[in-house]
Tab-separated table of C-alpha atoms and ligand atoms in Angstrom:
chain	number	residue	atom	x	y	z
A	1	MET	CA	85.717	7.426	-15.696
A	2	GLU	CA	82.580	9.390	-14.818
A	3	LEU	CA	79.908	7.034	-13.517
A	4	ASN	CA	77.421	9.624	-12.255
A	5	ILE	CA	73.806	9.007	-13.173
A	6	ASP	CA	73.043	12.648	-14.039
A	7	GLN	CA	74.799	12.189	-17.369
A	8	LEU	CA	71.754	10.189	-18.509
A	9	GLU	CA	69.298	12.254	-20.480
A	10	GLY	CA	66.172	12.974	-18.459
A	11	VAL	CA	67.782	12.268	-15.068
A	12	GLY	CA	67.579	15.649	-13.353
A	13	PRO	CA	68.340	16.686	-9.759
A	14	VAL	CA	64.971	15.475	-8.435
A	15	THR	CA	65.424	12.012	-9.915
A	16	VAL	CA	69.029	11.885	-8.743
A	17	LYS	CA	67.855	12.653	-5.212
A	18	LYS	CA	65.157	9.971	-5.273
A	19	LEU	CA	67.541	7.366	-6.628
A	20	LYS	CA	70.216	8.273	-4.106
A	21	GLN	CA	67.773	7.614	-1.257
A	22	PHE	CA	67.617	4.037	-2.475
A	23	GLY	CA	71.358	3.720	-2.918
A	24	VAL	CA	71.350	4.146	-6.686
A	25	THR	CA	74.277	6.456	-7.370
A	26	SER	CA	76.215	5.110	-10.331
A	27	LEU	CA	75.538	3.826	-13.816
A	28	TYR	CA	76.295	0.366	-12.476
A	29	ASP	CA	73.466	0.688	-9.941
A	30	ILE	CA	71.023	1.655	-12.676
A	31	CYS	CA	71.943	-1.520	-14.547
A	32	VAL	CA	72.054	-3.853	-11.550
A	33	ARG	CA	68.667	-2.722	-10.190
A	34	GLY	CA	67.045	-2.896	-13.603
A	35	SER	CA	64.347	-0.720	-15.130
A	36	LYS	CA	61.401	-2.104	-13.157
A	37	GLU	CA	62.934	-1.102	-9.852
A	38	VAL	CA	64.286	2.211	-11.164
A	39	ALA	CA	60.788	3.052	-12.430
A	40	GLU	CA	59.280	2.208	-9.020
A	41	ILE	CA	61.813	4.299	-7.116
A	42	THR	CA	61.485	7.373	-9.322
A	43	GLY	CA	57.813	7.105	-10.225
A	44	THR	CA	58.834	7.275	-13.871
A	45	ALA	CA	57.203	5.307	-16.663
A	46	LYS	CA	58.831	1.918	-17.172
A	47	ALA	CA	59.541	2.780	-20.832
A	48	LYS	CA	61.608	5.765	-19.759
A	49	ALA	CA	63.505	3.719	-17.167
A	50	ASP	CA	64.182	1.128	-19.885
A	51	VAL	CA	65.958	3.827	-21.882
A	52	TRP	CA	68.040	4.861	-18.866
A	53	VAL	CA	69.153	1.290	-18.263
A	54	PHE	CA	69.887	0.805	-21.953
A	55	ASN	CA	71.951	3.985	-22.152
A	56	ALA	CA	73.795	3.299	-18.889
A	57	GLN	CA	74.718	-0.118	-20.205
A	58	LYS	CA	75.851	1.415	-23.496
A	59	ILE	CA	78.201	3.824	-21.723
A	60	LEU	CA	79.739	1.004	-19.639
A	61	GLU	CA	80.100	-1.059	-22.780
A	62	ASP	CA	81.699	1.740	-24.795
A	63	GLU	CA	84.166	2.323	-21.967
A	64	GLY	CA	85.126	-1.357	-22.092
A	65	LEU	CA	83.979	-1.879	-18.509
A	66	ILE	CA	81.561	-4.675	-19.326
A	67	ARG	CA	81.393	-7.369	-21.940
A	68	LYS	CA	80.256	-6.293	-25.380
A	69	THR	CA	76.723	-7.474	-26.010
A	70	ASP	CA	77.091	-7.615	-29.793
A	71	MET	CA	80.012	-10.024	-30.164
A	72	THR	CA	80.063	-12.318	-33.171
A	73	THR	CA	80.000	-16.044	-32.423
A	74	LEU	CA	83.724	-16.261	-33.230
A	75	GLU	CA	84.494	-13.404	-30.865
A	76	LEU	CA	82.365	-15.067	-28.207
A	77	LEU	CA	84.214	-18.352	-28.682
A	78	GLU	CA	87.535	-16.587	-28.184
A	79	TYR	CA	86.185	-14.630	-25.221
A	80	GLN	CA	84.922	-17.747	-23.479
A	81	LYS	CA	88.193	-19.596	-24.139
A	82	ASN	CA	90.172	-16.885	-22.406
A	83	ILE	CA	87.899	-16.598	-19.413
A	84	ASP	CA	89.624	-16.909	-16.068
A	85	THR	CA	88.256	-19.791	-13.997
A	86	LEU	CA	88.800	-20.074	-10.267
A	87	SER	CA	89.353	-23.659	-9.207
A	88	VAL	CA	88.395	-25.028	-5.811
A	89	LYS	CA	91.430	-27.366	-5.843
A	90	CYS	CA	89.445	-30.549	-5.533
A	91	GLU	CA	90.131	-32.282	-8.827
A	92	ALA	CA	86.873	-34.188	-9.102
A	93	VAL	CA	84.709	-31.131	-8.444
A	94	ASP	CA	86.883	-28.901	-10.639
A	95	ASP	CA	86.482	-31.404	-13.482
A	96	LEU	CA	82.734	-31.345	-12.961
A	97	MET	CA	82.836	-27.568	-13.453
A	98	SER	CA	85.397	-27.671	-16.328
A	99	GLY	CA	88.164	-26.249	-14.205
A	100	GLY	CA	86.334	-24.074	-11.725
A	101	VAL	CA	83.888	-21.211	-11.384
A	102	LYS	CA	83.663	-18.556	-14.059
A	103	PRO	CA	83.146	-14.811	-13.823
A	104	GLU	CA	79.895	-13.297	-15.138
A	105	CYS	CA	78.105	-16.442	-13.976
A	106	THR	CA	75.878	-17.364	-11.063
A	107	TYR	CA	76.083	-20.700	-9.273
A	108	GLU	CA	73.401	-22.170	-7.075
A	109	VAL	CA	74.695	-24.802	-4.688
A	110	TYR	CA	71.893	-26.629	-2.931
A	111	GLY	CA	71.754	-29.595	-0.624
A	112	GLU	CA	70.756	-30.754	2.829
A	113	PHE	CA	72.430	-29.502	5.998
A	114	GLY	CA	76.004	-30.668	6.423
A	115	SER	CA	76.355	-31.558	2.745
A	116	GLY	CA	79.300	-29.172	2.329
A	117	LYS	CA	77.831	-26.024	0.781
A	118	THR	CA	79.526	-23.622	3.160
A	119	GLN	CA	82.791	-25.579	3.067
A	120	PHE	CA	82.771	-25.413	-0.737
A	121	CYS	CA	82.342	-21.639	-0.642
A	122	LEU	CA	85.054	-21.295	2.016
A	123	SER	CA	87.454	-23.364	-0.095
A	124	LEU	CA	86.794	-21.175	-3.124
A	125	ALA	CA	87.233	-18.039	-1.022
A	126	VAL	CA	90.616	-19.330	0.166
A	127	GLU	CA	91.698	-19.987	-3.419
A	128	ALA	CA	90.702	-16.447	-4.410
A	129	ILE	CA	92.435	-14.669	-1.530
A	130	SER	CA	95.560	-16.810	-1.874
A	131	GLN	CA	95.811	-15.327	-5.396
A	132	GLU	CA	95.492	-11.815	-3.919
A	133	LYS	CA	91.916	-11.509	-5.186
A	134	ASN	CA	89.101	-10.092	-3.098
A	135	VAL	CA	85.970	-11.825	-1.850
A	136	VAL	CA	82.618	-10.531	-0.601
A	137	TRP	CA	80.854	-12.865	1.822
A	138	VAL	CA	77.205	-12.324	2.754
A	139	ASP	CA	76.292	-14.605	5.611
A	140	CYS	CA	72.590	-15.232	6.247
A	141	GLU	CA	73.076	-18.114	8.673
A	142	ASP	CA	75.880	-16.920	10.920
A	143	THR	CA	78.090	-19.859	9.981
A	144	PHE	CA	81.104	-17.985	8.602
A	145	ARG	CA	84.171	-18.705	10.732
A	146	PRO	CA	87.382	-16.739	10.104
A	147	THR	CA	89.256	-19.446	12.048
A	148	ARG	CA	88.141	-21.954	9.430
A	149	VAL	CA	89.511	-19.726	6.639
A	150	ILE	CA	92.833	-19.564	8.497
A	151	GLU	CA	92.855	-23.340	8.922
A	152	ILE	CA	92.198	-23.987	5.225
A	153	LEU	CA	94.866	-21.434	4.250
A	154	LYS	CA	97.365	-23.263	6.446
A	155	GLU	CA	96.332	-26.779	5.460
A	156	ARG	CA	96.596	-25.856	1.788
A	157	GLU	CA	100.033	-24.445	2.553
A	158	TYR	CA	99.354	-20.925	1.366
A	159	VAL	CA	100.539	-19.488	4.672
A	160	LYS	CA	102.923	-20.634	7.398
A	161	ASP	CA	101.211	-19.191	10.434
A	162	ASP	CA	98.266	-17.170	11.756
A	163	GLU	CA	100.055	-13.878	11.311
A	164	GLU	CA	100.562	-14.443	7.620
A	165	ALA	CA	96.952	-15.640	7.331
A	166	MET	CA	95.635	-12.303	8.669
A	167	LYS	CA	96.923	-10.508	5.580
A	168	TYR	CA	94.777	-12.734	3.398
A	169	LEU	CA	91.785	-12.710	5.706
A	170	GLU	CA	91.535	-8.947	5.183
A	171	LYS	CA	90.713	-9.619	1.549
A	172	ILE	CA	87.280	-10.895	2.551
A	173	ASP	CA	84.587	-8.266	3.058
A	174	TYR	CA	82.083	-9.799	5.423
A	175	PHE	CA	78.422	-8.889	5.928
A	176	PHE	CA	76.084	-10.570	8.371
A	177	THR	CA	72.423	-10.395	7.367
A	178	PRO	CA	70.236	-11.877	10.120
A	179	ASN	CA	66.969	-11.163	8.265
A	180	THR	CA	65.673	-10.506	4.753
A	181	GLU	CA	65.547	-6.721	5.241
A	182	GLN	CA	69.255	-6.739	6.068
A	183	LEU	CA	69.951	-9.084	3.198
A	184	MET	CA	68.154	-6.923	0.623
A	185	GLY	CA	69.714	-3.766	2.048
A	186	THR	CA	73.175	-5.287	1.925
A	187	ILE	CA	72.756	-6.500	-1.635
A	188	ASN	CA	71.448	-3.071	-2.676
A	189	ALA	CA	74.468	-1.359	-1.142
A	190	LEU	CA	76.959	-3.881	-2.480
A	191	SER	CA	77.948	-2.003	-5.620
A	192	ASP	CA	79.896	0.486	-3.516
A	193	VAL	CA	82.188	-2.142	-2.013
A	194	ILE	CA	82.331	-4.029	-5.301
A	195	LEU	CA	83.473	-0.938	-7.206
A	196	ARG	CA	86.224	-0.363	-4.660
A	197	LYS	CA	87.369	-3.959	-4.210
A	198	LYS	CA	86.584	-5.587	-7.558
A	199	PRO	CA	86.021	-8.984	-5.911
A	200	ARG	CA	86.573	-12.160	-7.863
A	201	LEU	CA	83.932	-13.969	-5.836
A	202	VAL	CA	80.683	-12.976	-4.138
A	203	VAL	CA	79.159	-15.575	-1.806
A	204	ILE	CA	75.629	-15.418	-0.420
A	205	ASP	CA	75.420	-18.247	2.055
A	206	GLY	CA	71.917	-19.322	3.054
A	207	SER	CA	69.973	-16.809	0.997
A	208	ILE	CA	66.577	-18.324	0.274
A	209	GLY	CA	65.971	-20.066	3.597
A	210	GLN	CA	65.435	-16.730	5.304
A	211	PHE	CA	62.510	-15.833	3.074
A	212	ARG	CA	60.926	-19.155	3.801
A	213	GLU	CA	61.200	-18.629	7.533
A	214	GLU	CA	59.894	-15.087	7.497
A	215	TYR	CA	57.077	-15.351	4.988
A	216	LEU	CA	54.900	-17.993	6.537
A	217	GLY	CA	51.570	-19.121	5.187
A	218	ARG	CA	49.990	-19.219	1.767
A	219	GLY	CA	48.796	-15.620	1.731
A	220	THR	CA	52.352	-14.308	1.715
A	221	LEU	CA	53.566	-16.505	-1.127
A	222	ALA	CA	53.270	-13.896	-3.894
A	223	ASP	CA	55.009	-11.335	-1.737
A	224	ARG	CA	57.806	-13.738	-0.927
A	225	GLN	CA	58.330	-14.779	-4.529
A	226	ASN	CA	58.493	-11.121	-5.564
A	227	GLN	CA	61.217	-10.443	-3.035
A	228	ILE	CA	63.155	-13.540	-4.060
A	229	ALA	CA	62.799	-12.642	-7.732
A	230	ARG	CA	64.190	-9.192	-7.022
A	231	LEU	CA	67.151	-10.642	-5.136
A	232	MET	CA	67.847	-13.067	-7.971
A	233	THR	CA	67.770	-10.281	-10.577
A	234	HIS	CA	70.289	-8.313	-8.540
A	235	LEU	CA	72.606	-11.299	-8.112
A	236	LYS	CA	72.540	-12.128	-11.808
A	237	ASN	CA	73.265	-8.518	-12.683
A	238	ILE	CA	76.064	-8.226	-10.114
A	239	ALA	CA	77.797	-11.215	-11.719
A	240	PHE	CA	77.453	-9.768	-15.205
A	241	TYR	CA	78.179	-6.083	-14.658
A	242	PHE	CA	81.003	-6.574	-12.159
A	243	LYS	CA	82.519	-9.570	-13.943
A	244	CYS	CA	82.645	-11.747	-10.864
A	245	THR	CA	81.334	-15.155	-9.839
A	246	VAL	CA	78.244	-15.058	-7.645
A	247	ILE	CA	77.503	-18.187	-5.613
A	248	TYR	CA	74.403	-18.594	-3.529
A	249	THR	CA	73.663	-21.608	-1.395
A	250	ASN	CA	70.199	-22.991	-0.960
A	251	GLN	CA	68.433	-25.462	1.276
A	252	VAL	CA	66.275	-28.335	0.132
A	253	MET	CA	62.889	-29.753	0.918
A	254	SER	CA	61.278	-33.075	0.268
A	255	ASP	CA	58.747	-33.016	-2.543
A	256	PRO	CA	55.980	-35.506	-1.679
A	257	SER	CA	54.718	-35.540	-5.276
A	258	ILE	CA	57.830	-37.370	-6.478
A	259	MET	CA	57.115	-41.104	-6.256
A	260	PHE	CA	60.311	-42.462	-7.780
A	261	GLY	CA	63.861	-41.252	-7.404
A	262	ASP	CA	65.226	-38.539	-5.147
A	263	PRO	CA	62.416	-36.387	-3.714
A	264	THR	CA	64.857	-33.691	-2.573
A	265	LYS	CA	64.506	-30.389	-4.340
A	266	PRO	CA	65.786	-26.876	-3.743
A	267	ILE	CA	63.469	-24.310	-2.190
A	268	GLY	CA	62.419	-21.005	-3.708
A	269	GLY	CA	60.768	-22.323	-6.852
A	270	ASN	CA	61.469	-21.481	-10.463
A	271	VAL	CA	62.669	-17.923	-9.920
A	272	VAL	CA	65.639	-19.277	-8.007
A	273	GLY	CA	66.438	-22.077	-10.423
A	274	HIS	CA	66.290	-19.913	-13.497
A	275	ALA	CA	68.550	-17.244	-12.029
A	276	ALA	CA	71.508	-19.609	-11.836
A	277	THR	CA	73.790	-20.242	-14.800
A	278	TYR	CA	74.887	-23.457	-13.079
A	279	ARG	CA	73.085	-25.486	-10.437
A	280	ILE	CA	75.007	-27.964	-8.350
A	281	TYR	CA	73.422	-30.421	-5.938
A	282	PHE	CA	75.424	-31.591	-2.902
A	283	LYS	CA	74.513	-34.857	-1.298
A	284	LYS	CA	75.859	-36.916	1.569
A	285	SER	CA	76.621	-40.532	0.815
A	286	GLY	CA	77.970	-42.278	3.877
A	287	ARG	CA	81.275	-40.606	4.701
A	288	LYS	CA	81.606	-39.304	1.175
A	289	HIS	CA	79.911	-36.390	-0.460
A	290	ILE	CA	78.604	-36.122	-3.995
A	291	ALA	CA	78.375	-33.013	-6.148
A	292	ARG	CA	76.016	-33.267	-9.096
A	293	MET	CA	75.929	-30.826	-11.978
A	294	VAL	CA	72.169	-30.565	-12.319
A	295	ASP	CA	71.837	-27.716	-14.747
A	296	SER	CA	74.435	-26.118	-16.979
A	297	PRO	CA	74.571	-24.561	-20.430
A	298	GLU	CA	77.540	-26.781	-21.361
A	299	HIS	CA	77.742	-29.823	-19.072
A	300	PRO	CA	75.835	-33.093	-19.033
A	301	VAL	CA	74.353	-34.202	-15.721
A	302	ALA	CA	77.304	-35.789	-13.934
A	303	ASP	CA	78.528	-36.644	-10.436
A	304	ALA	CA	81.784	-36.039	-8.589
A	305	GLN	CA	82.837	-37.358	-5.207
A	306	PHE	CA	84.518	-35.246	-2.596
A	307	ALA	CA	85.485	-35.323	1.054
A	308	LEU	CA	85.242	-32.691	3.783
A	309	ASP	CA	88.378	-32.347	5.821
A	310	ALA	CA	90.799	-29.836	7.279
A	311	GLN	CA	91.594	-28.587	3.749
A	312	GLY	CA	87.966	-27.709	3.080
A	313	ILE	CA	86.623	-29.805	0.253
A	314	SER	CA	89.132	-32.252	-1.154
A	315	ASP	CA	89.487	-35.340	-3.294
A	316	VAL	CA	88.456	-38.673	-1.824
A	317	LYS	CA	91.498	-40.684	-0.852
A	318	GLU	CA	90.815	-44.361	-1.454
B	1	LIG	P1	73.933	-26.081	6.203
B	1	LIG	O1	74.517	-24.718	6.128
B	1	LIG	O2	73.599	-26.496	7.575
B	1	LIG	O3	72.769	-26.274	5.280
B	1	LIG	O4	75.054	-27.131	5.749
B	1	LIG	P2	76.253	-26.996	4.706
B	1	LIG	O5	75.885	-27.743	3.481
B	1	LIG	O6	76.671	-25.590	4.555
B	1	LIG	O7	77.374	-27.805	5.429
B	1	LIG	P3	78.873	-27.381	5.713
B	1	LIG	O8	79.530	-26.969	4.469
B	1	LIG	O9	78.899	-26.438	6.844
B	1	LIG	O10	79.493	-28.754	6.132
B	1	LIG	C1	79.429	-29.189	7.450
B	1	LIG	C2	80.245	-30.442	7.530
B	1	LIG	O11	81.584	-30.157	7.149
B	1	LIG	C3	80.333	-30.936	8.956
B	1	LIG	O12	79.325	-31.856	9.199
B	1	LIG	C4	81.682	-31.606	8.971
B	1	LIG	O13	81.548	-32.925	8.541
B	1	LIG	C5	82.488	-30.886	7.910
B	1	LIG	N1	83.436	-29.953	8.508
B	1	LIG	C6	83.228	-28.676	8.853
B	1	LIG	N2	84.333	-28.137	9.372
B	1	LIG	C7	85.270	-29.084	9.346
B	1	LIG	C8	86.615	-29.142	9.772
B	1	LIG	O14	87.177	-28.176	10.278
B	1	LIG	N3	87.264	-30.295	9.592
B	1	LIG	C9	86.675	-31.372	9.063
B	1	LIG	N4	87.358	-32.499	8.939
B	1	LIG	N5	85.389	-31.363	8.650
B	1	LIG	C10	84.692	-30.243	8.804
B	2	LIG	MG1	76.121	-23.819	5.449
């Protein structure tokens, strides 16, 4: 299938060259970046870029590469029934998510340090690779440990020894992004690896915290929110166009304006919250951990208990 952007009407060699400089080389890139960014890169009117995105999407749709946007409700019902969920193999948390994480969706997992966000993502990654599926891991905090993946693989009895674990470990494409420039650059270049590997799961661990650290002071707030909004648009589009699950973890802060109840809230503001299909809050409670489905198009607010142990996240043993 021809994915070149020059098949779009009005995209000539000059535009192709400009787009290529910013890593936009395929119809997927046009869609993932969206018309606002494509217009900025090329200096084209937004209305024209809108048409490019629309037509690129139409081609992908006609080729059966992405979900049809004009399904009837009955078709949609059938489609959603047959969707392939990836379970984390902790019954309580899987129940909370109706079986696991779904493709074409974004999940925000937020909570204080040590609440289990990274361990949750690692456990899901292990489930994916043990089923011979690929994973992309973008690490903003330098907390990804291949040894931990090997341990979880062994503890969950997917492999016998380290040697066997190596085969599975290769299924994770790892990117370290020590600052926001690296993070944005990596996300922009991701479609290349995604097209080759067709990952089931894309993890961005520690995404928003970096912006908070780097953009200090009130004056930079608008700038920061613009960058975060752009990242969120890309993540949402990656999930949809590449039919994978995108999970991003987020830190929390204490909101002094909340007088009653839990003052903990995720950072990044509304742009972050609205980008997620599902938002899950992780909380420590003594030795146990609690996952709360905070926002979902189909779940009520509910809690699940889990433990952190050698197997990653697992059910609490009474
Ligand atoms: P931040 O990234 O700091 O915001 O925290 P997080 O929410 O990502 O926490 P993470 O998932 O890294 O969980 C850390 C906790 O997991 C530790 O405090 C340990 O209790 C537990 N943990 C991590 N590794 C292991 C392990 O190998 N064995 C066991 N039993 N527990 C572990
Ligand atoms: Mg972490």
